[in-house]
Tab-separated table of C-alpha atoms in Angstrom:
chain	number	residue	atom	x	y	z
A	5	ALA	CA	-17.627	-1.026	-17.159
A	6	ALA	CA	-17.027	-1.275	-13.432
A	7	PRO	CA	-14.514	1.204	-11.932
A	8	THR	CA	-11.009	0.076	-11.062
A	9	LEU	CA	-10.495	-1.238	-7.579
A	10	TYR	CA	-7.410	-0.590	-5.635
A	11	TYR	CA	-5.315	-2.133	-2.890
A	12	VAL	CA	-3.561	0.608	-1.075
A	13	ALA	CA	-0.634	-0.038	1.179
A	14	LEU	CA	1.234	2.177	3.552
A	15	GLY	CA	4.047	1.395	5.973
A	16	ASP	CA	7.771	0.731	6.405
A	17	SER	CA	10.296	-1.696	5.007
A	18	LEU	CA	8.078	-4.764	5.313
A	19	GLY	CA	5.252	-3.159	3.333
A	20	ALA	CA	7.857	-1.820	0.878
A	21	GLY	CA	9.211	-5.557	0.494
A	22	VAL	CA	12.642	-4.903	1.803
A	23	GLY	CA	14.245	-8.172	2.801
A	24	ALA	CA	11.840	-10.391	0.742
A	25	SER	CA	13.467	-12.413	-1.878
A	26	PRO	CA	12.579	-11.900	-4.529
A	27	SER	CA	10.416	-8.775	-3.770
A	28	ALA	CA	7.369	-10.322	-5.279
A	29	ASN	CA	7.404	-12.457	-2.098
A	30	SER	CA	6.594	-9.512	0.117
A	31	TYR	CA	3.457	-9.670	2.145
A	32	VAL	CA	1.923	-6.726	0.167
A	33	ASN	CA	2.628	-8.429	-3.149
A	34	GLN	CA	1.180	-11.827	-1.789
A	35	ILE	CA	-2.041	-10.230	-0.742
A	36	TYR	CA	-2.206	-8.430	-4.012
A	37	GLN	CA	-1.708	-11.672	-6.030
A	38	HIS	CA	-4.212	-13.553	-3.864
A	39	GLU	CA	-6.829	-10.877	-4.155
A	40	LEU	CA	-6.408	-10.678	-7.982
A	41	THR	CA	-8.003	-13.979	-8.126
A	42	ARG	CA	-11.164	-12.582	-6.421
A	43	PHE	CA	-10.920	-9.143	-8.052
A	44	PRO	CA	-9.589	-9.338	-11.607
A	45	GLY	CA	-8.086	-5.899	-12.579
A	46	LEU	CA	-7.219	-4.960	-8.894
A	47	VAL	CA	-4.381	-2.358	-8.913
A	48	LEU	CA	-1.781	-2.050	-6.136
A	49	GLN	CA	-0.984	1.511	-5.073
A	50	ASN	CA	1.801	0.987	-2.480
A	51	PHE	CA	2.952	4.223	-0.606
A	52	SER	CA	5.385	2.116	1.805
A	53	CYS	CA	8.977	2.941	1.829
A	54	SER	CA	12.039	1.527	3.809
A	55	GLY	CA	12.828	3.545	6.942
A	56	ALA	CA	9.454	4.833	7.507
A	57	THR	CA	8.466	5.264	11.148
A	58	SER	CA	4.973	6.084	12.689
A	59	GLY	CA	6.209	9.770	12.973
A	60	SER	CA	7.472	10.031	9.457
A	61	VAL	CA	4.326	8.387	7.937
A	62	ILE	CA	2.339	11.436	9.643
A	63	ASN	CA	4.818	14.242	9.641
A	64	GLY	CA	7.598	13.374	7.088
A	65	PRO	CA	10.165	13.396	5.778
A	66	ASN	CA	9.249	10.288	3.870
A	67	CYS	CA	10.552	8.353	0.703
A	68	GLY	CA	12.146	11.324	-0.683
A	69	SER	CA	8.836	13.001	-1.336
A	70	PRO	CA	7.931	16.542	-0.229
A	71	THR	CA	4.706	15.131	1.040
A	72	THR	CA	4.195	12.321	3.701
A	73	GLN	CA	2.841	8.873	3.052
A	74	LEU	CA	-0.253	9.860	4.901
A	75	ALA	CA	-0.819	12.999	2.781
A	76	ARG	CA	-0.192	10.973	-0.435
A	77	ALA	CA	-2.425	8.137	0.683
A	78	THR	CA	-5.383	10.411	1.866
A	79	ALA	CA	-5.200	12.226	-1.431
A	80	PHE	CA	-5.305	9.038	-3.451
A	81	LEU	CA	-8.129	7.759	-1.300
A	82	GLN	CA	-10.177	10.948	-1.707
A	83	ALA	CA	-9.452	10.938	-5.514
A	84	HIS	CA	-10.828	7.281	-5.738
A	85	PRO	CA	-14.149	7.194	-3.676
A	86	GLY	CA	-15.846	3.765	-3.655
A	87	GLN	CA	-12.895	2.329	-5.536
A	88	ILE	CA	-10.790	1.021	-2.567
A	89	ALA	CA	-11.022	-2.935	-2.031
A	90	PHE	CA	-8.316	-3.125	0.536
A	91	LEU	CA	-5.902	-0.855	2.763
A	92	THR	CA	-3.143	-2.190	4.805
A	93	ILE	CA	-0.957	-0.316	7.208
A	94	ASP	CA	2.300	-1.706	8.493
A	95	ILE	CA	4.407	0.274	10.654
A	96	GLY	CA	7.038	-0.719	13.402
A	97	GLY	CA	7.502	-4.328	12.313
A	98	ARG	CA	10.674	-6.317	12.756
A	99	MET	CA	12.194	-8.740	10.501
């Protein structure tokens, strides 16, 4: 069987879907749903959270976690070599 492929997202409230109604309309979920048609079984791993800044993504604090988005995403990417189909980073956007 082929290995699981992942779409990894990092970012702020836009990546987390804040303001999208319903949240399934967030751009991350729209990309995910679109790419599922090309990559059945694709799994979304979204590290985004509301209130993130470029500084907090790198240095923390972030999303109530003791580690930063960057550290969590890096660990995930390293644990899944050859399995990342897509990666989006959204930081500093305005709604």
